[in-house]
Short mmCIF file of C-alpha atoms and ligand atoms in Angstrom, two decimals:
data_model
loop_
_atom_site.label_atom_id
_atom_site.label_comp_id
_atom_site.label_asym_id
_atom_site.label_seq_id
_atom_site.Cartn_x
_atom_site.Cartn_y
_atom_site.Cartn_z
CA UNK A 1 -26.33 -67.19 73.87
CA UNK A 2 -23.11 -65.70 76.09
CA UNK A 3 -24.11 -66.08 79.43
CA UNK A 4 -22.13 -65.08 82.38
CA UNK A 5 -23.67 -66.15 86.16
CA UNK A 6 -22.32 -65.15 89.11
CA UNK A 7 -22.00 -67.30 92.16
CA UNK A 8 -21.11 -70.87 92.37
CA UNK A 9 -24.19 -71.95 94.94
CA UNK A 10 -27.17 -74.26 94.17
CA UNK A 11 -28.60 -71.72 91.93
CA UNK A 12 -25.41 -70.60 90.36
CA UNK A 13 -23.44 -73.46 89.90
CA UNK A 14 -27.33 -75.86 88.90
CA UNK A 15 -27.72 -72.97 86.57
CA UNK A 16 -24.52 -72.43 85.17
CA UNK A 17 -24.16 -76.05 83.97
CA UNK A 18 -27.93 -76.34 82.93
CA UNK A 19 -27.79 -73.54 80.51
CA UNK A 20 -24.65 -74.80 79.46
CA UNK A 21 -26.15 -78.17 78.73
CA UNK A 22 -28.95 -76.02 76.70
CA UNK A 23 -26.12 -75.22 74.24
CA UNK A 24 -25.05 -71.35 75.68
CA UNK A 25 -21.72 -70.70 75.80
CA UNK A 26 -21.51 -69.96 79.83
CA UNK A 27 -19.00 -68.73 82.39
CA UNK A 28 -19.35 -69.21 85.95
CA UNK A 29 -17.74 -66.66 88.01
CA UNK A 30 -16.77 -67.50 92.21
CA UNK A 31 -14.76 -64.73 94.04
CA UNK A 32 -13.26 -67.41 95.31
CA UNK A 33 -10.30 -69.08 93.74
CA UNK A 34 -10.10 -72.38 95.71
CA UNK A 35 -13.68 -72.81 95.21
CA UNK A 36 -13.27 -72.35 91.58
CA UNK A 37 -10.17 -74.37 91.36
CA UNK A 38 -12.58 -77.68 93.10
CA UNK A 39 -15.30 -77.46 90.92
CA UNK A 40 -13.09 -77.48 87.53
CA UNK A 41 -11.02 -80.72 89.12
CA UNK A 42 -14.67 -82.27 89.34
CA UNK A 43 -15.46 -81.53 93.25
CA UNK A 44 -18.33 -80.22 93.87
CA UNK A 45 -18.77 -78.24 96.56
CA UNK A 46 -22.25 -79.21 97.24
CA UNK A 47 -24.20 -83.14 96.62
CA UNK A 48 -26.59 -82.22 94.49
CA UNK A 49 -27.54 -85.47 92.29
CA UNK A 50 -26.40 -85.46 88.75
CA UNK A 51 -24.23 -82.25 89.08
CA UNK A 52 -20.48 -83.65 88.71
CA UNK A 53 -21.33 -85.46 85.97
CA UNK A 54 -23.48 -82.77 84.25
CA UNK A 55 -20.47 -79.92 84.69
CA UNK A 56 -17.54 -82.49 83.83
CA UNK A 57 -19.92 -82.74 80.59
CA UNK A 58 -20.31 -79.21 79.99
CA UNK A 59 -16.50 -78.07 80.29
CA UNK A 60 -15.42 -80.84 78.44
CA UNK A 61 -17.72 -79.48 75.28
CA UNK A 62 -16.13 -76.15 75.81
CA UNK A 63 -19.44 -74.62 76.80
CA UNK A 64 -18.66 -74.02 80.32
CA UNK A 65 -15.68 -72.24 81.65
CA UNK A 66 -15.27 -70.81 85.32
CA UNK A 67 -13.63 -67.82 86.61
CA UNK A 68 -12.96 -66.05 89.98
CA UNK A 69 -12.60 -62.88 87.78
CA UNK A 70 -15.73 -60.80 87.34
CA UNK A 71 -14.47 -58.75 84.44
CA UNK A 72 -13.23 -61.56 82.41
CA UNK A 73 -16.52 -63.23 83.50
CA UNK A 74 -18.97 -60.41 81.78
CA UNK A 75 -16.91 -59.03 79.23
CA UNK A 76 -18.65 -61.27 76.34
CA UNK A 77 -21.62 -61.88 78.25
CA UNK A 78 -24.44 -61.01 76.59
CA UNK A 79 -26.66 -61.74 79.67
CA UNK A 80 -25.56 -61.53 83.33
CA UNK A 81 -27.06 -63.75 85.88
CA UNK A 82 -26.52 -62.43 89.57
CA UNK A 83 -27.47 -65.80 92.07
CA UNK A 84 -25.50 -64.68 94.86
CA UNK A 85 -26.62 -65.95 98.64
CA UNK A 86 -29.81 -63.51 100.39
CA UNK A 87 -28.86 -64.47 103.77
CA UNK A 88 -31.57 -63.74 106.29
CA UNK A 89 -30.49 -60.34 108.13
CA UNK A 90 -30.62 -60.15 112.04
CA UNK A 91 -34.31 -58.63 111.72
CA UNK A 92 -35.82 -61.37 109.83
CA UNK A 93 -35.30 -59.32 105.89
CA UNK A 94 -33.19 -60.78 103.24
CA UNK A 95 -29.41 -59.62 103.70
CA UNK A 96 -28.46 -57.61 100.19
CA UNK A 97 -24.87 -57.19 100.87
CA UNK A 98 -23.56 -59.91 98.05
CA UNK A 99 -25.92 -58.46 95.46
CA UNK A 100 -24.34 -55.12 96.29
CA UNK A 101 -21.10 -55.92 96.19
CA UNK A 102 -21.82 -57.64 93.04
CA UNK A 103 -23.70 -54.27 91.49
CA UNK A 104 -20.33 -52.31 92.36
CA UNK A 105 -18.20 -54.48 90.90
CA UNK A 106 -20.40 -54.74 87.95
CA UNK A 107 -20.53 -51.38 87.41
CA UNK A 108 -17.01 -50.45 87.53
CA UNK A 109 -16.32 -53.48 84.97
CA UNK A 110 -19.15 -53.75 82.63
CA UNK A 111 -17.70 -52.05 79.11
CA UNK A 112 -20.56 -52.99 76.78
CA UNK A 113 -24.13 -53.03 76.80
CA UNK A 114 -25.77 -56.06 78.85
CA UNK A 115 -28.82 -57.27 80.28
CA UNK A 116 -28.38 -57.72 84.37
CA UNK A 117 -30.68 -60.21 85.64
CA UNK A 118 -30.90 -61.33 89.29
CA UNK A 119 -32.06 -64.72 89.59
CA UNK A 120 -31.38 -64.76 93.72
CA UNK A 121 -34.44 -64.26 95.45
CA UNK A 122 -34.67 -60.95 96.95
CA UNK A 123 -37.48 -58.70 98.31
CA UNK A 124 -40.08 -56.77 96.06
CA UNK A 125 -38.71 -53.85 94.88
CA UNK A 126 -34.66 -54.71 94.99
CA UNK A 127 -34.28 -54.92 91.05
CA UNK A 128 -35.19 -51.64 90.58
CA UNK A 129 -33.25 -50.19 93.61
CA UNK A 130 -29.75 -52.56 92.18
CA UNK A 131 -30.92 -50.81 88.46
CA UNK A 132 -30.68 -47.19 89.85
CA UNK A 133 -27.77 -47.98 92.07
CA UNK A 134 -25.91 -48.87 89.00
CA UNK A 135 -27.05 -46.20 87.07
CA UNK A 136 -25.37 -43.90 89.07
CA UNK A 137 -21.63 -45.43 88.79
CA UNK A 138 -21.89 -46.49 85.37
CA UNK A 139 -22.84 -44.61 82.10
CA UNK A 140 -22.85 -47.79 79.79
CA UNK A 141 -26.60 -48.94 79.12
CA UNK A 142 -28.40 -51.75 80.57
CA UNK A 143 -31.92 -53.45 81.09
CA UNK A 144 -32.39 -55.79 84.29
CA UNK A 145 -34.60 -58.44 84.51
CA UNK A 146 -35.81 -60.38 86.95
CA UNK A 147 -35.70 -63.91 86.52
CA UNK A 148 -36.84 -66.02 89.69
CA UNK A 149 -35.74 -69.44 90.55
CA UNK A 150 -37.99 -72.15 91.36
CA UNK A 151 -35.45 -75.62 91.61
CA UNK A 152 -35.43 -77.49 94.83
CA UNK A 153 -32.20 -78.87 96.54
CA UNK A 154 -32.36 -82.53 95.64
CA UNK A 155 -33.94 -82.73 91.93
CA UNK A 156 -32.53 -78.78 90.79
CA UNK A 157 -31.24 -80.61 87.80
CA UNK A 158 -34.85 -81.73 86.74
CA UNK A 159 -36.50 -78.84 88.39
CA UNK A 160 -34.88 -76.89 85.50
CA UNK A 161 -35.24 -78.66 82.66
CA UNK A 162 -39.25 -79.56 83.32
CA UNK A 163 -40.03 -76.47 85.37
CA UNK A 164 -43.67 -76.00 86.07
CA UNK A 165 -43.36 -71.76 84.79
CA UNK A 166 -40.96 -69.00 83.92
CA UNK A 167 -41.40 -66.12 85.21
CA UNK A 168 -39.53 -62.90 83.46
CA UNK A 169 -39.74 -59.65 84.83
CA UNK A 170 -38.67 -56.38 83.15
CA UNK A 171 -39.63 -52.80 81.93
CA UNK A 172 -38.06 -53.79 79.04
CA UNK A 173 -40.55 -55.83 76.38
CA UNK A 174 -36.72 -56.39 74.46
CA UNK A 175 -35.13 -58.03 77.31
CA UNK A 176 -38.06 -60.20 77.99
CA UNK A 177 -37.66 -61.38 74.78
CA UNK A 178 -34.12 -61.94 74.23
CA UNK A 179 -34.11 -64.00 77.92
CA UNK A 180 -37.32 -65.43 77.16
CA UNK A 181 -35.57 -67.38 74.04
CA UNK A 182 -32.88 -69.24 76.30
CA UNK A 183 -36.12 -70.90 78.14
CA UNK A 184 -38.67 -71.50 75.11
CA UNK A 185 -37.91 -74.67 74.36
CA UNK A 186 -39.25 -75.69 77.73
CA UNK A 187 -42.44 -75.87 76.20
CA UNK A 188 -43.57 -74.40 79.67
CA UNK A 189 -45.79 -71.44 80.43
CA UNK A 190 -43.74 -67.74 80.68
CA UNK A 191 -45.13 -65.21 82.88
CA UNK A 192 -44.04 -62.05 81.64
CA UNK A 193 -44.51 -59.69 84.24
CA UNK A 194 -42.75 -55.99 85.40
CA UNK A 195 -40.15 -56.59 88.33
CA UNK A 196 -41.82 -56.06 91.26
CA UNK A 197 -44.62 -58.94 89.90
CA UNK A 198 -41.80 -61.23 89.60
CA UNK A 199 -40.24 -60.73 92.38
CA UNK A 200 -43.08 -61.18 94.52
CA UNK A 201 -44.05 -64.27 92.69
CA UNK A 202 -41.28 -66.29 94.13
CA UNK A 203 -42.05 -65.01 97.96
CA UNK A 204 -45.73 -65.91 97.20
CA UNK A 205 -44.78 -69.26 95.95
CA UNK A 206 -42.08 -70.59 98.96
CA UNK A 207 -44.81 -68.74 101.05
CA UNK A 208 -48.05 -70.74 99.90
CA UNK A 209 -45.96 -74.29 100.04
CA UNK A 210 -44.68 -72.78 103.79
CA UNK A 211 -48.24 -72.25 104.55
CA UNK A 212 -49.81 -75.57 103.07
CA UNK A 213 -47.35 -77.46 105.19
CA UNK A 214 -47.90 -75.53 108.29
CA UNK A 215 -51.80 -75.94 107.59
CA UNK A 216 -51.32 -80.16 107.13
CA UNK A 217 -49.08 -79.93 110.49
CA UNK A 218 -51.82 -78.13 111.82
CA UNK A 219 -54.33 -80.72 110.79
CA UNK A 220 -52.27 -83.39 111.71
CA UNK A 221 -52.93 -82.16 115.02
CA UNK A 222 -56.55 -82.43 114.94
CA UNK A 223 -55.93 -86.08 113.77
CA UNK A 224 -54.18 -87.15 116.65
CA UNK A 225 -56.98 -85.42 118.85
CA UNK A 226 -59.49 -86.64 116.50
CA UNK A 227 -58.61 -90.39 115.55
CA UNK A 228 -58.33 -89.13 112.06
CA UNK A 229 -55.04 -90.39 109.68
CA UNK A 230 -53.55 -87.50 108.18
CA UNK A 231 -52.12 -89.33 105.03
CA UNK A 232 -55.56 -90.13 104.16
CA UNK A 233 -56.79 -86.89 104.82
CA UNK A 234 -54.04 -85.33 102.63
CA UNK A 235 -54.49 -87.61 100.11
CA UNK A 236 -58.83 -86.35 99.94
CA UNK A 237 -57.75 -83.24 100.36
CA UNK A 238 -54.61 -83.05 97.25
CA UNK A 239 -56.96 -85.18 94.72
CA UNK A 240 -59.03 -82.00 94.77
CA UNK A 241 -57.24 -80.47 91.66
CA UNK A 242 -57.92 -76.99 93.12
CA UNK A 243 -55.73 -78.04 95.76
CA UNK A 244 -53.34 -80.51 94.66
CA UNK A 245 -51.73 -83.77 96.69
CA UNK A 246 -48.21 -82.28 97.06
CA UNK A 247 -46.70 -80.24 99.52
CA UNK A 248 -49.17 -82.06 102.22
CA UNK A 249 -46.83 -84.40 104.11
CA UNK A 250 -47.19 -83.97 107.86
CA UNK A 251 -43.97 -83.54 109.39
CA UNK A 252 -41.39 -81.79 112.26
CA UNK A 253 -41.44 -78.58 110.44
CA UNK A 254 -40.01 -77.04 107.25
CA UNK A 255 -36.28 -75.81 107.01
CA UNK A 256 -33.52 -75.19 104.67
CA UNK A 257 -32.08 -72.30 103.55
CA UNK A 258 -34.87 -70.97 101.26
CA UNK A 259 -38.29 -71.55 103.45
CA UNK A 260 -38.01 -70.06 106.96
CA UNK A 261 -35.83 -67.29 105.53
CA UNK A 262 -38.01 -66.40 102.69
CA UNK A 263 -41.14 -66.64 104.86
CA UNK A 264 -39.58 -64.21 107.33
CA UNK A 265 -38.91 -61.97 104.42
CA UNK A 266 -41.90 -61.85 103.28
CA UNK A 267 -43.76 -60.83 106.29
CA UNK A 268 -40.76 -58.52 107.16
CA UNK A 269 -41.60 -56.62 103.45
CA UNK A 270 -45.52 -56.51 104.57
CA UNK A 271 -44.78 -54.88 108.02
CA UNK A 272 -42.36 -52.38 106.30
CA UNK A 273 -45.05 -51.69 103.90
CA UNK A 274 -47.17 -51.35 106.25
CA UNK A 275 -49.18 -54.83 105.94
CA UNK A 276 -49.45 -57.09 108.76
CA UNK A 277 -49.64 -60.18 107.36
CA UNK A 278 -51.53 -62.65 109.89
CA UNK A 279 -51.62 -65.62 107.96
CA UNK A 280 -47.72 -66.19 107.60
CA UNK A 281 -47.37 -64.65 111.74
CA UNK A 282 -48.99 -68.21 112.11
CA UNK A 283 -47.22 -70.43 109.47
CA UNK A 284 -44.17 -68.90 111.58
CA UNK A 285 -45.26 -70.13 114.65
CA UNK A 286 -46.76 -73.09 113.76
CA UNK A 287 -43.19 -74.40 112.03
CA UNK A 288 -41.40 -72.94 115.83
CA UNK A 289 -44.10 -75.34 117.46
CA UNK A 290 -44.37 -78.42 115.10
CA UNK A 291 -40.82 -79.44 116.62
CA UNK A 292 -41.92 -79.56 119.62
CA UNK A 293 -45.29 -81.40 118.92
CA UNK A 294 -42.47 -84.21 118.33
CA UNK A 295 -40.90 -83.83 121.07
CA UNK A 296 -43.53 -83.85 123.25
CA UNK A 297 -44.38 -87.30 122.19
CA UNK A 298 -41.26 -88.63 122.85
CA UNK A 299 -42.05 -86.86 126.67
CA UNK A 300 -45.24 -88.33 126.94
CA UNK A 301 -43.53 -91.73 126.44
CA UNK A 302 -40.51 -91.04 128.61
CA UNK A 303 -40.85 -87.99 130.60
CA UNK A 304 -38.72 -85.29 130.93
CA UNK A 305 -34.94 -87.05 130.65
CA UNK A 306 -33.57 -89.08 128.55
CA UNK A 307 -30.08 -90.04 130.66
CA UNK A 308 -29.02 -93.55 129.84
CA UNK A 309 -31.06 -93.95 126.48
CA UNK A 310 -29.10 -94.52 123.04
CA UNK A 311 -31.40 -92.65 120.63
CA UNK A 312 -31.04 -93.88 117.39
CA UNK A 313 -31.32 -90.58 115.01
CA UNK A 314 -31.89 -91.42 111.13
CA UNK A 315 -31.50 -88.39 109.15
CA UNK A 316 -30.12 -84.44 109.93
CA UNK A 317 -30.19 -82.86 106.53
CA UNK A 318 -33.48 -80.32 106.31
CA UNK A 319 -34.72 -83.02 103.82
CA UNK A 320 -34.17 -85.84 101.75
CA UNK A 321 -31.09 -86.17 98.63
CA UNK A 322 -29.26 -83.45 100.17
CA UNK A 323 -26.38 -82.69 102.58
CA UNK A 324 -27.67 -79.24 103.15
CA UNK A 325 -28.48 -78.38 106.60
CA UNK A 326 -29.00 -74.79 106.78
CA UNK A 327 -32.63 -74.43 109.21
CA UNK A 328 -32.59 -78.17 109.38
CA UNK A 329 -35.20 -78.97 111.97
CA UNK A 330 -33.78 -82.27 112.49
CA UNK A 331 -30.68 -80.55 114.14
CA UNK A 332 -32.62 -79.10 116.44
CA UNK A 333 -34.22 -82.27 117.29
CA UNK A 334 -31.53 -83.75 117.57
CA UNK A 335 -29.92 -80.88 119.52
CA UNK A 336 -32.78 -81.34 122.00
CA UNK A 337 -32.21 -84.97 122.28
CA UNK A 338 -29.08 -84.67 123.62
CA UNK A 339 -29.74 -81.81 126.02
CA UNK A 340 -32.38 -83.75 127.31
CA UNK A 341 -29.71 -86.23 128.31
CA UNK A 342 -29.51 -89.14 125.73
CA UNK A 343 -26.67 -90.56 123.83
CA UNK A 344 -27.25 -90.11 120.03
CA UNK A 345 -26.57 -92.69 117.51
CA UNK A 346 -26.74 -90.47 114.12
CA UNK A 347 -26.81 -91.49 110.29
CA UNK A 348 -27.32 -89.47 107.45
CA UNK A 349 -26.41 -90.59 104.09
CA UNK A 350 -25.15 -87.61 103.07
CA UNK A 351 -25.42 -84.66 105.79
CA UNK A 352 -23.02 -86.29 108.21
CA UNK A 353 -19.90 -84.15 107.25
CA UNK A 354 -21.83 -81.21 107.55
CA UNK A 355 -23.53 -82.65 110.87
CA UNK A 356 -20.34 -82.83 112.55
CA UNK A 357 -19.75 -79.49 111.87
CA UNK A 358 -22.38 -77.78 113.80
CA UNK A 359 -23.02 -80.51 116.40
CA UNK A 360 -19.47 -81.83 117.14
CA UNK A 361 -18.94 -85.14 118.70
CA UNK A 362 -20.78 -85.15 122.35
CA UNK A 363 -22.85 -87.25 123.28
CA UNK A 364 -22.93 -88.46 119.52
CA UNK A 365 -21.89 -90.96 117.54
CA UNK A 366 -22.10 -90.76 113.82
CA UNK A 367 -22.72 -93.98 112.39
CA UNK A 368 -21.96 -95.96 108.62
CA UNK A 369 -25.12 -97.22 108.15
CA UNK A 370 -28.48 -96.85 109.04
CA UNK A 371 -28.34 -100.26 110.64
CA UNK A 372 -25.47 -99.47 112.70
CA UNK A 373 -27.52 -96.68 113.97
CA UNK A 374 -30.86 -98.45 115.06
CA UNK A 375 -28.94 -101.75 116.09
CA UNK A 376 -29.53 -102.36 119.79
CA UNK A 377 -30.33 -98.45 120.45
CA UNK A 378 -33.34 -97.99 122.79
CA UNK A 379 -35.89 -95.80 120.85
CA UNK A 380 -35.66 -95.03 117.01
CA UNK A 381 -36.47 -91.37 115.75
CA UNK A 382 -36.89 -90.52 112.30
CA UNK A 383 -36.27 -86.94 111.05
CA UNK A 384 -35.56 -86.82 107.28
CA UNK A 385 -37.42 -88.08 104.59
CA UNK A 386 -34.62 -90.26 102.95
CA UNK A 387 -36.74 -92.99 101.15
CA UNK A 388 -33.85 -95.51 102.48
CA UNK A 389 -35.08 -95.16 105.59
CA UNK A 390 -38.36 -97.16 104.78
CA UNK A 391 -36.24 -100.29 103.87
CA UNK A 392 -35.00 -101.19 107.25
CA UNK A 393 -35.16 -104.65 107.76
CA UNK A 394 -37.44 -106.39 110.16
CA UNK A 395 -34.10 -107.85 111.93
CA UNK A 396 -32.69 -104.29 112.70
CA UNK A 397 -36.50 -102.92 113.55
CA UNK A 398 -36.69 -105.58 116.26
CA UNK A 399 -33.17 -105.28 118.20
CA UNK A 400 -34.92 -101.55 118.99
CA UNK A 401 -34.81 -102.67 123.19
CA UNK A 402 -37.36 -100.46 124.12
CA UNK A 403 -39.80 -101.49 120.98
CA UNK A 404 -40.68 -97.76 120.43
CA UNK A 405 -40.40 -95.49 116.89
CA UNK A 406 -40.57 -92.00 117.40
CA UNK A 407 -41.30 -91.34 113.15
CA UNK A 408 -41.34 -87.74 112.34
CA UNK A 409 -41.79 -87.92 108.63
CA UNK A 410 -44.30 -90.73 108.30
CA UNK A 411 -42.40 -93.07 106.53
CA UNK A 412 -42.70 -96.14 108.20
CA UNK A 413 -45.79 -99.04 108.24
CA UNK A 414 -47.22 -98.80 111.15
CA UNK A 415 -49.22 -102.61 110.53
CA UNK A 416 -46.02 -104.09 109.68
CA UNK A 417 -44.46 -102.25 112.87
CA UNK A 418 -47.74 -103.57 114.77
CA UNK A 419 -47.20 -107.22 113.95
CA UNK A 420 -43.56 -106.67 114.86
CA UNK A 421 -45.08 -105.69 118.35
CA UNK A 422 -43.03 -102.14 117.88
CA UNK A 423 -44.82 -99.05 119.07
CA UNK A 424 -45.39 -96.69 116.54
CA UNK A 425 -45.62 -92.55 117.19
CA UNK A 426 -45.89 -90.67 114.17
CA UNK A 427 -47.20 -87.33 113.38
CA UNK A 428 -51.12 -87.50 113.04
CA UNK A 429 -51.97 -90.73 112.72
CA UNK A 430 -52.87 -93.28 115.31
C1 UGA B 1 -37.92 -74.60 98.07
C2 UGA B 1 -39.00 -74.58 96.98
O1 UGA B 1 -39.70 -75.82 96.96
C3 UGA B 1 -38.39 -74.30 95.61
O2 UGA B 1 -39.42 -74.16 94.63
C4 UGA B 1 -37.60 -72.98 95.68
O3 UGA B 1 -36.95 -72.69 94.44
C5 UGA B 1 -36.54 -73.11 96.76
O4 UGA B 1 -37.18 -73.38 98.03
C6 UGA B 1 -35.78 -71.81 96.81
O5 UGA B 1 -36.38 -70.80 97.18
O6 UGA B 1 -34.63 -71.76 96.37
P1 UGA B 1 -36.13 -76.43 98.92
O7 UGA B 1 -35.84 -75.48 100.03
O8 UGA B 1 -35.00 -77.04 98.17
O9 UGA B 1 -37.07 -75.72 97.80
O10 UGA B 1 -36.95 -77.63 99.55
P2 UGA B 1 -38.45 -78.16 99.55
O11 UGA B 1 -38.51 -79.43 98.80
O12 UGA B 1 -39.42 -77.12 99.18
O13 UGA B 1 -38.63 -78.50 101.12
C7 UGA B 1 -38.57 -77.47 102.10
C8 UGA B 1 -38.85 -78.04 103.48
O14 UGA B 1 -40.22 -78.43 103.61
C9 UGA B 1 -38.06 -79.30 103.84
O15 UGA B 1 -37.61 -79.22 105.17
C10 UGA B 1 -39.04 -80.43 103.68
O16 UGA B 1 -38.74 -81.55 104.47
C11 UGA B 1 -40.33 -79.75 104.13
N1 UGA B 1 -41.57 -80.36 103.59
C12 UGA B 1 -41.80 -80.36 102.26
C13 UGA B 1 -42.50 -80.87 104.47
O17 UGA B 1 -42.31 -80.87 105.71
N2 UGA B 1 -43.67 -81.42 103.97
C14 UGA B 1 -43.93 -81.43 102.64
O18 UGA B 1 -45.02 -81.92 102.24
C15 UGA B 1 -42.97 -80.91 101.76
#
C-alpha cells in the first residue's frame, strides 16, 4: 500500500519504518528540513533500540523515502497517517495546534481521493471535528479513520509488530477495511469501532495502566505501614488472570510524555463533558505524592539538608531503554536533591545529553559509568529502571561511605545488600 505519515516522532518515524518493513511503499514527511536531512544520513533523532538499523534497511530497499514537503508527501498516498505531537495545553487538555496545522495544509494540497487517519492520540471527538474542518476548505473526498497507537518508548519496534490489538475507527465500513489489510497479518485481534470508540480506547488504556500503578504505589504504602512486601503482593495479585502481573511495579511515580499528559486529558474531557471523574482526580495526586513518599525516606534518614553529601543518582530518563525525559520523575528527584543541598553524581546510559539540557551543570556531575557514579559517594539513589543497574558489583556497592541505598524502582537485593551490611530503603518493602 502507498502510505504517507506525517511527523518524524516516536510514532511517526517507529511507524514510518515499520510499515515500510511490512512491504508498503512509505514516505515520511518532517516540516523540518535538518531533521529530515539527519534521519536519511542514519541519525536518529531519538534512541529508540533497533530504529537506525531498521530505517537504513528500509530506504535502502526503496520502500522508505522522507520528505519535508507535505504535497510531494501525499500526492500518491493512498493512506495518510497524521502522528504529529498532542502537547498538553496550559489547562491540562491535549494541545491540537500541529494536527491543525496539518488539516490546513492537507486540505489545500490533497488532489485525489485519500483516507486521513490520525494515529496521534487526541481527545474523543477530534476526528470528527479535523473531518468537518477539512470539509470545509477542500471539495476532494475523503474518509478518516482513527487508528490509535499503543507502542511504548523502549520496545516500539516490537510493540508493533506483536501488538496485543488494533483498534480502527471509522464511519466508513470501506476504510476499515482497506486499513484493516496493512495490519492483518498480525494475526492480532481488530477492534473495529466508530471514532469516538477509538479514540477513547487509547485514553482508557494509558488511563487504566496510570491507575494500576498509582493503586500498587498506593499499596506499597500500606506495605511499609503494614510489614507487607509489595513485590510479593503484586506478584498474588497479577497471577490473577483477571488482573494480570504487569503494570504493578511499585515505584517514584509514572512520567513521560504520554502518561501524565494523557491522564490529564482525560479527566479534562470528563469535566468538559460534564463528568467528574474521581478515580483519575486520585491517580493524579497519588503520582504528585509518590515522589515525595521517596523523598521523605531519604528525610527520615537524614533530615531536612543534604549540604556536604555526594548523592550518587543512577538513572534520569522517565524509564528504562530510553533517553526521553519529558515528565521524568527522576528529574524532579533529582531536582530536589540538589535544592536540598547535595552534590549530585548522575549517570544515565542514555538520558545524559538530554539531562544536561534541562538541569545544567550545578551542583552536578554527570558521570561515564555507573561505577564512577556510586564510587565513594555517600548515599546511592536509584530512579530508573535500567536493568544495568542491578549488576553493580559488590566492590562499588561497598565504597557507598554512608552504607545507605535510597532504591526507588526496586531493583536491587536487599539480602545480598543485608550481608553487605548496606541499608536498604526501597518503596514498600521492608
Ligand atoms: C505508554 C503506554 O504503555 C503505551 O501503550 C502507549 O502507546 C504510550 O504510553 C503512548 O501513549 O504513546 P510509555 O509512555 O512509552 O508508553 O511508557 P510505559 O512503559 O507505559 O511507562 C510509563 C511510566 O510508568 C514510566 O515512567 C514507567 O517507569 C512507569 N511504570 C511503568 C511504573 O512506575 N510501574 C510500572 O509497573 C510500569
Amino acid at each position: 500500500m502507498r502510505i504517507c505519515v506525517i511527523g518524524t516522532g516516536y510514532v511517526g518515524l517507529v511507524g514510518s519504518s515499520v510499515f515500510a518493513d511490512w512491504g508498503n511503499e512509505v514516505i515520511g514527511v518532517d516540516n523540518n528540513p535538518e531533521k529530515i536531512k539527519m534521519i536519511e544520513s542514519g541519525v536518529m533523532p531519538i534512541f529508540e533500540p533497533g530504529l537506525r538499523e531498521l530505517v537504513a534497511k528500509g530506504i535502502s530497499s526503496g520502500n522508505l523515502r522522507f520528505t519535508d514537503s507535505l504535497k510531494a508527501g501525499i500526492n500518491d498516498a493512498e493512506i495518510i497517517f497524521i502522528c504529529v505531537g498532542t502537547p498538553m495545553g496550559e489547562d491540562g487538555s491535549a494541545d491540537l495546534k500541529y494536527i491543525y496545522q496539518v488539516a490546513d495544509e492537507i486540505a489545500l494540497e490533497m488532489k485525489t481521493p485519500k483516507i486521513i487517519s490520525i494515529k496521534s492520540t487526541v481527545p474523543v471527538g477530534t476526528n470528527k471535528k479535523i473531518r468537518e474542518y477539512i470539509k470545509n476548505k477542500t471539495s476532494v473526498e475523503f474518509d478518516s479513520v482513527s487508528v490509535p497507537e499503543f507502542l511504548r518508548e523502549g520496545s516500539s519496534i516490537e510493540d508493533m509488530n506483536q501488538t496485543d490489538r488494533t483498534v480502527i475507527g471509522s464511519n466508513s465500513p470501506e476504510a476499515i477495511e482497506k486499513v484493516s489489510r496493512l495490519f492483518e497479518h498480525l494475526n492480532s485481534p481488530i477492534v473495529k469501532c466508530d471514532l469516538e470508540s477509538a479514540e477513547l480506547i487509547k485514553y482508557a488504556s494509558n488511563s487504566f495502566l496510570a491507575t494500576k500503578i498509582s493503586f500498587i504505589n498506593e499499596i506499597a504504602q500500606i506495605c511499609d505501614l503494614s510489614g507487607a512486601d509489595v513485590s510479593k503482593v503484586a506478584q498474588g495479585m497479577g497471577l490473577d488472570s483477571r488482573i494480570g502481573p504487569k503494570f504493578l511495579n511499585a515505584s517514584i511515580g509514572y512520567g513521560g510524555s504520554c502518561f501524565p499528559k494523557d491522564v490529564q486529558a482525560l479527566y479534562k474531557t470528563s469535566s468538559d463533558l460534564g463528568y467528574h471523574f474521581n478515580i483519575l482526580e486520585s491517580v493524579i495526586k497519588t503520582n504528585k505524592d509518590q515522589k515525595h513518599y521517596f523523598i521523605e525516606k531519604i528525610k527520615k534518614v537524614y533530615g531536612e539538608g543534604l549540604k556536604g553529601k555526594t548523592v550518587a543518582c543512577l538513572g534520569l530518563a522517565f524509564k528504562n531503554d530510553t533517553d526521553d525525559i519529558r515528565e521524568s520523575v527522576a528529574i524532579e528527584v533529582v531536582r530536589i536533591l540538589r535544592d536540598m543541598g547535595a552534590e549530585i553524581k548522575a549517570f544515565d546510559p542514555e538520558a545524559m545529553p538530554n539531562s544536561k539540557k534541562v538541569l545544567g551543570d550545578s551542583g552536578i556531575t554527570y558521570c561515564a559509568t555507573k561505577e564512577d557514579a556510586v564510587t565513594n559517594s555517600d548515599f546511592l539513589v536509584i530512579l530508573t529502571e535500567w536493568r544495568e543497574f542491578k549488576e553493580l558489583q559488590d566492590s562499588v556497592l561497598i565504597s557507598v561511605k554512608d552504607k545507605n541505598i535510597f532504591d526507588g524502582r526496586n531493583l536491587l537485593d536487599r539480602t545480598k545488600l543485608g550481608n553487605l551490611g548496606i541499608n536498604y530503603y526501597c518503596i514498600g518493602k521492608k
